[in-house]
Amino acid sequence: MAGSTFGNLFRVTTWGESHGPALGVVVDGCPAGLMLKEEDIQDYLDRRKPGQSPIATARSEADRVEILSGVFEGRATGSPISLLIRNTSQISRDYGDIASCYRPGHADYTFDRKYGFRDYRGGGRSSGRETAGRVAAGAIACKILRQLGIEVCAYTLSIGPVTVDPGRFDARAVRETRTAMPDREADERAVAYMEDAIKRLDSVGGVMECRVSGVPAGIGDPVFCKLDALLAQAALSIGAVKAVEIGDGTAVSSRYGSENNDAFRIQDGHVVKATNHAGGILGGISDGSDILLRAHVKPTPSIYAPQQTVDASGHEIEIRIKGRHDPVIVPRAVVVLECMTAITLLDAMMANMCCRMDSLERFYKKRD
Amino acid sequence: MAGSTFGNLFRVTTWGESHGPALGVVVDGCPAGLMLKEEDIQDYLDRRKPGQSPIATARSEADRVEILSGVFEGRATGSPISLLIRNTSQISRDYGDIASCYRPGHADYTFDRKYGFRDYRGGGRSSGRETAGRVAAGAIACKILRQLGIEVCAYTLSIGPVTVDPGRFDARAVRETRTAMPDREADERAVAYMEDAIKRLDSVGGVMECRVSGVPAGIGDPVFCKLDALLAQAALSIGAVKAVEIGDGTAVSSRYGSENNDAFRIQDGHVVKATNHAGGILGGISDGSDILLRAHVKPTPSIYAPQQTVDASGHEIEIRIKGRHDPVIVPRAVVVLECMTAITLLDAMMANMCCRMDSLERFYKKRD
Amino acid sequence: MAGSTFGNLFRVTTWGESHGPALGVVVDGCPAGLMLKEEDIQDYLDRRKPGQSPIATARSEADRVEILSGVFEGRATGSPISLLIRNTSQISRDYGDIASCYRPGHADYTFDRKYGFRDYRGGGRSSGRETAGRVAAGAIACKILRQLGIEVCAYTLSIGPVTVDPGRFDARAVRETRTAMPDREADERAVAYMEDAIKRLDSVGGVMECRVSGVPAGIGDPVFCKLDALLAQAALSIGAVKAVEIGDGTAVSSRYGSENNDAFRIQDGHVVKATNHAGGILGGISDGSDILLRAHVKPTPSIYAPQQTVDASGHEIEIRIKGRHDPVIVPRAVVVLECMTAITLLDAMMANMCCRMDSLERFYKKRD
Amino acid sequence: MAGSTFGNLFRVTTWGESHGPALGVVVDGCPAGLMLKEEDIQDYLDRRKPGQSPIATARSEADRVEILSGVFEGRATGSPISLLIRNTSQISRDYGDIASCYRPGHADYTFDRKYGFRDYRGGGRSSGRETAGRVAAGAIACKILRQLGIEVCAYTLSIGPVTVDPGRFDARAVRETRTAMPDREADERAVAYMEDAIKRLDSVGGVMECRVSGVPAGIGDPVFCKLDALLAQAALSIGAVKAVEIGDGTAVSSRYGSENNDAFRIQDGHVVKATNHAGGILGGISDGSDILLRAHVKPTPSIYAPQQTVDASGHEIEIRIKGRHDPVIVPRAVVVLECMTAITLLDAMMANMCCRMDSLERFYKKRD
């Protein structure tokens, strides 16, 4: 089925494979009047771009975005915005080894079973490169949210056993460290951990966290389009993510109610929560506190150590994966989580505008 | 926005509040010809039904389902199936206390902020009773899946610190223990743990697990409608769920790739995986192994101990919640997770039928 | 596939068959705060109700609507509104004749081919009774639109050769004449025409027209969700409708551009059109003029004269249809067209609220 | 709202404006395994291409399509297919005249009212060039349908008063005549009629017809996704279409039932209809006969004669439209109707594959 579209009012359709001529996205429903230029988007793509650090893949892509439609004289027109990113660094090598075998932890086998065959070059549609389109779309969502006073910020929370220390949280470090950790000390230890894994031809996993501040209360649509439910879909749609937590997440299952409930109180005349175990969402609707979610990412399945697997003819074989692979997915996936969160939230905020009769009356200026 | 519909081809629309005259669901797209009678559905509703155990709420609802459409002479016609469950046990008491205050951990505040007011009787739409419609629909999905050789089975994995011992797994115990645990010994310890919490006017959390066996490889639609992404949406749409794990879930983030990859091998001429860390899904598509997911559930927010909160007029107050409340949500939510999993999987399986040209040609009998 | 849901933000899901226990609709996305009681809906159902005139079917249904959810203390809560209408007048007779044969002009054959069998009692899901749910939902849409200053009014434009004279247009006559014509003289001639047809065991067709006044400019979403495109889907989804015209409709195809273009001019400081050949929609977006659409309805396929057809076993047979049938569909379908128009327009108006950046900024009070 | 996506399983998202750098479409859900090359698509684009005849606009676009994704080694992979068409013939002239005024019959005014401003160059998104994306997508749908034994064929039925004579129907003429009429004699008269209109600086309207043969019975999903309802949406989403007829269309409203009903009979052991007034659709489901629909197209709103209108500042003005404009839209829109019909039908056929339990059991090979 058609699974490459996400969202209803702010609707994103991505396309493209790792080794095709290009990747891209169509953003339909972008509010007219938004000032938008390629730099706004490029900035986000650059954060996802490979080849920036010794721990990232050696593939070097310019990932230059081109706006093909929907923007006129620097402003979004309300018509679909088509964004194009040419693939420029595909190495034309022999993929015969991958073509005929199923790499452990990859989608080779499942694509073959579903579609009968697959574009095996660099993972095809299941490559991490697919996320370039999401990031391009998410850059637009982030810009809109910022104009509404909302900041979405994702970062690496842990890599293997190395976890960020909240006491050393440094937002600027996210874009400056090789791991996208907001803690320079943890970054150093994480890099050492990864370098050790690389030496042993292995890869490592990690955790990404995303915090959204400035979200108004009231966003989300029970019962199936609860904000947390859609954020979970968004996060788990990112390749290699295997678990999603909202607020305190898995920790809540071993707590008492008296520990876990967030007391309401009044601050400066507003209702606030004394704590935020809930991660900013109650009953599937934002409560005005920061939204907090975490996504657990498995280790890069492509490792250089030999592995047992099978080929398409049904023979058991040993493979050694070549090519260019990040030993850890997390640092480059952080911006993808940020973008998917922004897209999900913006779409829900747009839907929220028509949920009350007084909003309709005010908008259409026909008060009783 | 309209958030009470889930699925595209097998499409479920639930409606109803805790204290309205009735609850129900419309199931549109049920395959014609399915033998269906009220007993098929009642069996699932009975598992969700309150008042069955000392640890469950004292509210006693018959939860009798009535089929109002879409079934003729015992078979589904392909037209929408409307299922009605009358509320019969609403106690007509004074809700003034809840009406004017925001219970911690509940959706009172967020509903008020979103909609301007709320049906405060028993939690209204955000009550756990809303899930009756999901279970009724899920019973149909489960029946269809069983006819396709697929079993969906959810159970309680842990309550507070008490976890099921895989070595004592007993499937029959799920429907016989008060906790829905598949381990009679763990059940006893969990009950003791809950009884202690009840004495202290507190509540507890827990973890549900769902295992699906017999799933063919190839189900799921990258990149946004990946099977795991939709299962996560489905699970997190259940009230009180705060985290979802697929396969080994959160554990993968601290692993090496060499540990986490599932090797493929050949067994009886078929491709199988030597391990199943992935939980039956690779690249968002089922791989033929069992699908395994876990949902972490927060403690029941309604506790009898006094709590600090605010009222709708902006005053800080102390409340003591009365009424009938389960001290733990998990045992009754297990069947909801089972049903949401079944609905999600069936919808994806239906969509999968048209993803290949040879399938279309075979179906429409026009082979080249 | 699931085809019983219409709309995205104001989303309507109908269910029920002619001879099942009940019919109904779930309205999801109704703006919270709308004052709503059963009488608001009953008024519309009464207009669709059979048994009101000598030219209508003798089946007498009370068509009492019951609100089962989504309304609390007289106001819509924002949760799905479930509306139930019990069938009370099904005559339990032998349907063996219809069960085994395919009535010309009916959907008996196509339902059998699609679903493998069908609920043959009274036409099952393809009965005109299915529209009761649409009318119940449409009554809510109409009420909302009226509060926004918009009036939707449908009426019979012609029956067979008898057409309403615009010079005698009398809006009140729509609800008072047996034909729902806004012209009492045409009504008399139309009734005579139908009575003659009845004598000859025949049936007749006609045309419905719907006019919407007070629509703001700017509603509709190019390129596939143009307002006229969705109105056409809505109108043609009504059984027996075989053609839809917007504005001057079919007449435009034989015109010159100089005749057909509507000149813009200024009236009281506002842009208006000197004529309205376009029927209030330009480029798929409302232009502020009245929206005008017409739906052509075929003669009731159930006629009492003998007809040639085939049975399910493949034998050619002659049938004589018994039972209770309107000799013309139009007068009772008029309210269905009115309701489908209202639902379509309201959904588009809700979607329109988030199409501009300044609207988002105003709504979320974060202007630059 | 996001209105540039059409279809659910075979899902088409178009983008692009008349004078932007490019136009295109993303086709998601194309069945894997379909052999596809750019020539398959180019052939359809060439039929829509401007500059081919004295009666068509002088704008000359190569309209070369480029496949950017979703096809590997000549076959569709099941991943989204992105198709790109560069605009090459935009004349960079001064649009100041159009920018500040509202052309009668165009969407200038409505776009301004909806979005606050518009891309005025060549009509922007409301230009007929937008349909290039639809045609590219439709070429794929047509190819798939052909492999299933289904032919979709659209042609010009009339231009102004000149109508095709069914007795002279010549399918080959559709692609050879300047009017796309399947009648060479009518074509000559129509050209003369248009040339006369051009001399008088005027434009003319016409009617397109589309016939689909080979459609299996059973396609379409009551009650809102009836096949005719979706075809009507599809047809009316094409700019300048103001009316849609299915089968005998508007003619049915003045008929008797005895005239309009199509008798069933047996031919070669199959159920067939003796006539086809219904246009191949009964109750919203295909009946196995040819599907027949007509779309009425208004005269090109751009005429060279002076017209009264207003400018954006609220002044009444006279304009004379310059530029390159077809005096009639129909001949080039014929292929658009063909393509939209194919997309709609294919999507419905894909949805139809899962509507019966025996189909699911056969597909998943788990018969009882």
PDB file of N, CA and C in Angstrom, chain B residues 139-189:
ATOM      1  N   ALA B 139     -12.306  -8.276  18.312  1.00  0.00           N
ATOM      2  CA  ALA B 139     -12.767  -9.665  18.317  1.00  0.00           C
ATOM      3  C   ALA B 139     -12.997 -10.148  16.887  1.00  0.00           C
ATOM      4  N   ILE B 140     -13.513  -9.263  16.059  1.00  0.00           N
ATOM      5  CA  ILE B 140     -13.731  -9.624  14.647  1.00  0.00           C
ATOM      6  C   ILE B 140     -12.396  -9.807  13.942  1.00  0.00           C
ATOM      7  N   ALA B 141     -11.484  -8.866  14.165  1.00  0.00           N
ATOM      8  CA  ALA B 141     -10.152  -8.975  13.545  1.00  0.00           C
ATOM      9  C   ALA B 141      -9.469 -10.269  13.975  1.00  0.00           C
ATOM     10  N   CYS B 142      -9.551 -10.594  15.254  1.00  0.00           N
ATOM     11  CA  CYS B 142      -8.913 -11.817  15.756  1.00  0.00           C
ATOM     12  C   CYS B 142      -9.516 -13.056  15.089  1.00  0.00           C
ATOM     13  N   LYS B 143     -10.827 -13.041  14.904  1.00  0.00           N
ATOM     14  CA  LYS B 143     -11.465 -14.208  14.283  1.00  0.00           C
ATOM     15  C   LYS B 143     -10.977 -14.381  12.840  1.00  0.00           C
ATOM     16  N   ILE B 144     -10.884 -13.269  12.128  1.00  0.00           N
ATOM     17  CA  ILE B 144     -10.396 -13.336  10.742  1.00  0.00           C
ATOM     18  C   ILE B 144      -8.960 -13.850  10.715  1.00  0.00           C
ATOM     19  N   LEU B 145      -8.125 -13.280  11.590  1.00  0.00           N
ATOM     20  CA  LEU B 145      -6.719 -13.694  11.619  1.00  0.00           C
ATOM     21  C   LEU B 145      -6.599 -15.183  11.944  1.00  0.00           C
ATOM     22  N   ARG B 146      -7.394 -15.654  12.879  1.00  0.00           N
ATOM     23  CA  ARG B 146      -7.325 -17.086  13.223  1.00  0.00           C
ATOM     24  C   ARG B 146      -7.618 -17.950  12.007  1.00  0.00           C
ATOM     25  N   GLN B 147      -8.578 -17.501  11.195  1.00  0.00           N
ATOM     26  CA  GLN B 147      -8.905 -18.281   9.991  1.00  0.00           C
ATOM     27  C   GLN B 147      -7.758 -18.245   8.979  1.00  0.00           C
ATOM     28  N   LEU B 148      -6.877 -17.276   9.148  1.00  0.00           N
ATOM     29  CA  LEU B 148      -5.705 -17.196   8.274  1.00  0.00           C
ATOM     30  C   LEU B 148      -4.484 -17.832   8.946  1.00  0.00           C
ATOM     31  N   GLY B 149      -4.705 -18.483  10.081  1.00  0.00           N
ATOM     32  CA  GLY B 149      -3.617 -19.202  10.740  1.00  0.00           C
ATOM     33  C   GLY B 149      -2.776 -18.350  11.673  1.00  0.00           C
ATOM     34  N   ILE B 150      -3.321 -17.224  12.082  1.00  0.00           N
ATOM     35  CA  ILE B 150      -2.551 -16.284  12.905  1.00  0.00           C
ATOM     36  C   ILE B 150      -3.166 -16.181  14.291  1.00  0.00           C
ATOM     37  N   GLU B 151      -2.341 -16.316  15.313  1.00  0.00           N
ATOM     38  CA  GLU B 151      -2.821 -16.176  16.684  1.00  0.00           C
ATOM     39  C   GLU B 151      -2.221 -14.933  17.320  1.00  0.00           C
ATOM     40  N   VAL B 152      -3.066 -14.130  17.924  1.00  0.00           N
ATOM     41  CA  VAL B 152      -2.613 -12.954  18.656  1.00  0.00           C
ATOM     42  C   VAL B 152      -2.866 -13.228  20.130  1.00  0.00           C
ATOM     43  N   CYS B 153      -1.839 -13.101  20.946  1.00  0.00           N
ATOM     44  CA  CYS B 153      -2.018 -13.405  22.355  1.00  0.00           C
ATOM     45  C   CYS B 153      -1.298 -12.383  23.227  1.00  0.00           C
ATOM     46  N   ALA B 154      -2.066 -11.637  24.000  1.00  0.00           N
ATOM     47  CA  ALA B 154      -1.479 -10.651  24.921  1.00  0.00           C
ATOM     48  C   ALA B 154      -1.670 -11.116  26.350  1.00  0.00           C
ATOM     49  N   TYR B 155      -0.762 -10.690  27.214  1.00  0.00           N
ATOM     50  CA  TYR B 155      -0.827 -11.087  28.619  1.00  0.00           C
ATOM     51  C   TYR B 155      -0.060 -10.062  29.442  1.00  0.00           C
ATOM     52  N   THR B 156      -0.217 -10.174  30.743  1.00  0.00           N
ATOM     53  CA  THR B 156       0.517  -9.305  31.650  1.00  0.00           C
ATOM     54  C   THR B 156       1.926  -9.860  31.821  1.00  0.00           C
ATOM     55  N   LEU B 157       2.914  -9.017  31.570  1.00  0.00           N
ATOM     56  CA  LEU B 157       4.293  -9.463  31.728  1.00  0.00           C
ATOM     57  C   LEU B 157       4.812  -9.135  33.122  1.00  0.00           C
ATOM     58  N   SER B 158       4.413  -7.983  33.639  1.00  0.00           N
ATOM     59  CA  SER B 158       4.838  -7.641  34.991  1.00  0.00           C
ATOM     60  C   SER B 158       3.861  -6.661  35.611  1.00  0.00           C
ATOM     61  N   ILE B 159       3.825  -6.693  36.925  1.00  0.00           N
ATOM     62  CA  ILE B 159       3.055  -5.722  37.708  1.00  0.00           C
ATOM     63  C   ILE B 159       4.012  -5.248  38.783  1.00  0.00           C
ATOM     64  N   GLY B 160       4.246  -3.936  38.781  1.00  0.00           N
ATOM     65  CA  GLY B 160       5.269  -3.422  39.684  1.00  0.00           C
ATOM     66  C   GLY B 160       6.546  -4.210  39.452  1.00  0.00           C
ATOM     67  N   PRO B 161       7.165  -4.705  40.520  1.00  0.00           N
ATOM     68  CA  PRO B 161       8.448  -5.408  40.373  1.00  0.00           C
ATOM     69  C   PRO B 161       8.276  -6.895  40.046  1.00  0.00           C
ATOM     70  N   VAL B 162       7.043  -7.377  40.021  1.00  0.00           N
ATOM     71  CA  VAL B 162       6.812  -8.809  39.841  1.00  0.00           C
ATOM     72  C   VAL B 162       6.678  -9.142  38.357  1.00  0.00           C
ATOM     73  N   THR B 163       7.609  -9.952  37.855  1.00  0.00           N
ATOM     74  CA  THR B 163       7.626 -10.258  36.434  1.00  0.00           C
ATOM     75  C   THR B 163       7.433 -11.750  36.196  1.00  0.00           C
ATOM     76  N   VAL B 164       6.776 -12.049  35.096  1.00  0.00           N
ATOM     77  CA  VAL B 164       6.542 -13.436  34.697  1.00  0.00           C
ATOM     78  C   VAL B 164       7.884 -14.127  34.437  1.00  0.00           C
ATOM     79  N   ASP B 165       7.989 -15.372  34.831  1.00  0.00           N
ATOM     80  CA  ASP B 165       9.185 -16.176  34.563  1.00  0.00           C
ATOM     81  C   ASP B 165       8.931 -16.959  33.270  1.00  0.00           C
ATOM     82  N   PRO B 166       9.700 -16.669  32.213  1.00  0.00           N
ATOM     83  CA  PRO B 166       9.458 -17.354  30.934  1.00  0.00           C
ATOM     84  C   PRO B 166       9.467 -18.877  31.098  1.00  0.00           C
ATOM     85  N   GLY B 167      10.209 -19.351  32.053  1.00  0.00           N
ATOM     86  CA  GLY B 167      10.285 -20.792  32.264  1.00  0.00           C
ATOM     87  C   GLY B 167       8.993 -21.392  32.789  1.00  0.00           C
ATOM     88  N   ARG B 168       8.130 -20.549  33.336  1.00  0.00           N
ATOM     89  CA  ARG B 168       6.855 -21.054  33.856  1.00  0.00           C
ATOM     90  C   ARG B 168       5.684 -20.625  32.993  1.00  0.00           C
ATOM     91  N   PHE B 169       5.963 -20.178  31.744  1.00  0.00           N
ATOM     92  CA  PHE B 169       4.918 -19.646  30.864  1.00  0.00           C
ATOM     93  C   PHE B 169       3.806 -20.670  30.664  1.00  0.00           C
ATOM     94  N   ASP B 170       2.588 -20.242  30.960  1.00  0.00           N
ATOM     95  CA  ASP B 170       1.420 -21.126  30.861  1.00  0.00           C
ATOM     96  C   ASP B 170       0.295 -20.324  30.207  1.00  0.00           C
ATOM     97  N   ALA B 171       0.094 -20.559  28.923  1.00  0.00           N
ATOM     98  CA  ALA B 171      -0.838 -19.731  28.150  1.00  0.00           C
ATOM     99  C   ALA B 171      -2.241 -19.748  28.741  1.00  0.00           C
ATOM    100  N   ARG B 172      -2.652 -20.912  29.249  1.00  0.00           N
ATOM    101  CA  ARG B 172      -4.019 -20.983  29.772  1.00  0.00           C
ATOM    102  C   ARG B 172      -4.228 -20.084  30.987  1.00  0.00           C
ATOM    103  N   ALA B 173      -3.135 -19.870  31.704  1.00  0.00           N
ATOM    104  CA  ALA B 173      -3.251 -19.060  32.918  1.00  0.00           C
ATOM    105  C   ALA B 173      -3.685 -17.626  32.618  1.00  0.00           C
ATOM    106  N   VAL B 174      -3.420 -17.148  31.391  1.00  0.00           N
ATOM    107  CA  VAL B 174      -3.740 -15.756  31.051  1.00  0.00           C
ATOM    108  C   VAL B 174      -5.203 -15.442  31.334  1.00  0.00           C
ATOM    109  N   ARG B 175      -6.065 -16.369  30.991  1.00  0.00           N
ATOM    110  CA  ARG B 175      -7.495 -16.100  31.188  1.00  0.00           C
ATOM    111  C   ARG B 175      -7.992 -16.552  32.565  1.00  0.00           C
ATOM    112  N   GLU B 176      -7.110 -17.189  33.322  1.00  0.00           N
ATOM    113  CA  GLU B 176      -7.572 -17.730  34.605  1.00  0.00           C
ATOM    114  C   GLU B 176      -7.030 -16.966  35.805  1.00  0.00           C
ATOM    115  N   THR B 177      -5.885 -16.335  35.648  1.00  0.00           N
ATOM    116  CA  THR B 177      -5.334 -15.574  36.776  1.00  0.00           C
ATOM    117  C   THR B 177      -5.999 -14.210  36.857  1.00  0.00           C
ATOM    118  N   ARG B 178      -5.982 -13.643  38.059  1.00  0.00           N
ATOM    119  CA  ARG B 178      -6.601 -12.329  38.247  1.00  0.00           C
ATOM    120  C   ARG B 178      -5.797 -11.231  37.576  1.00  0.00           C
ATOM    121  N   THR B 179      -4.513 -11.489  37.357  1.00  0.00           N
ATOM    122  CA  THR B 179      -3.643 -10.463  36.766  1.00  0.00           C
ATOM    123  C   THR B 179      -3.485 -10.636  35.262  1.00  0.00           C
ATOM    124  N   ALA B 180      -4.043 -11.715  34.693  1.00  0.00           N
ATOM    125  CA  ALA B 180      -3.827 -12.064  33.278  1.00  0.00           C
ATOM    126  C   ALA B 180      -2.365 -12.408  33.013  1.00  0.00           C
ATOM    127  N   MET B 181      -1.684 -12.868  34.062  1.00  0.00           N
ATOM    128  CA  MET B 181      -0.303 -13.324  33.887  1.00  0.00           C
ATOM    129  C   MET B 181      -0.296 -14.795  33.458  1.00  0.00           C
ATOM    130  N   PRO B 182       0.627 -15.154  32.590  1.00  0.00           N
ATOM    131  CA  PRO B 182       0.726 -16.547  32.148  1.00  0.00           C
ATOM    132  C   PRO B 182       1.652 -17.345  33.075  1.00  0.00           C
ATOM    133  N   ASP B 183       1.554 -17.091  34.349  1.00  0.00           N
ATOM    134  CA  ASP B 183       2.473 -17.681  35.337  1.00  0.00           C
ATOM    135  C   ASP B 183       1.744 -17.573  36.673  1.00  0.00           C
ATOM    136  N   ARG B 184       1.260 -18.729  37.162  1.00  0.00           N
ATOM    137  CA  ARG B 184       0.400 -18.697  38.350  1.00  0.00           C
ATOM    138  C   ARG B 184       1.152 -18.247  39.606  1.00  0.00           C
ATOM    139  N   GLU B 185       2.424 -18.549  39.642  1.00  0.00           N
ATOM    140  CA  GLU B 185       3.191 -18.161  40.823  1.00  0.00           C
ATOM    141  C   GLU B 185       3.399 -16.639  40.845  1.00  0.00           C
ATOM    142  N   ALA B 186       3.777 -16.100  39.683  1.00  0.00           N
ATOM    143  CA  ALA B 186       3.954 -14.646  39.603  1.00  0.00           C
ATOM    144  C   ALA B 186       2.638 -13.953  39.906  1.00  0.00           C
ATOM    145  N   ASP B 187       1.557 -14.526  39.418  1.00  0.00           N
ATOM    146  CA  ASP B 187       0.238 -13.949  39.678  1.00  0.00           C
ATOM    147  C   ASP B 187       0.014 -13.785  41.175  1.00  0.00           C
ATOM    148  N   GLU B 188       0.336 -14.798  41.937  1.00  0.00           N
ATOM    149  CA  GLU B 188       0.092 -14.711  43.380  1.00  0.00           C
ATOM    150  C   GLU B 188       0.916 -13.605  44.016  1.00  0.00           C
ATOM    151  N   ARG B 189       2.168 -13.532  43.601  1.00  0.00           N
ATOM    152  CA  ARG B 189       3.011 -12.476  44.155  1.00  0.00           C
ATOM    153  C   ARG B 189       2.525 -11.092  43.726  1.00  0.00           C
TER     154      ARG B 189
END
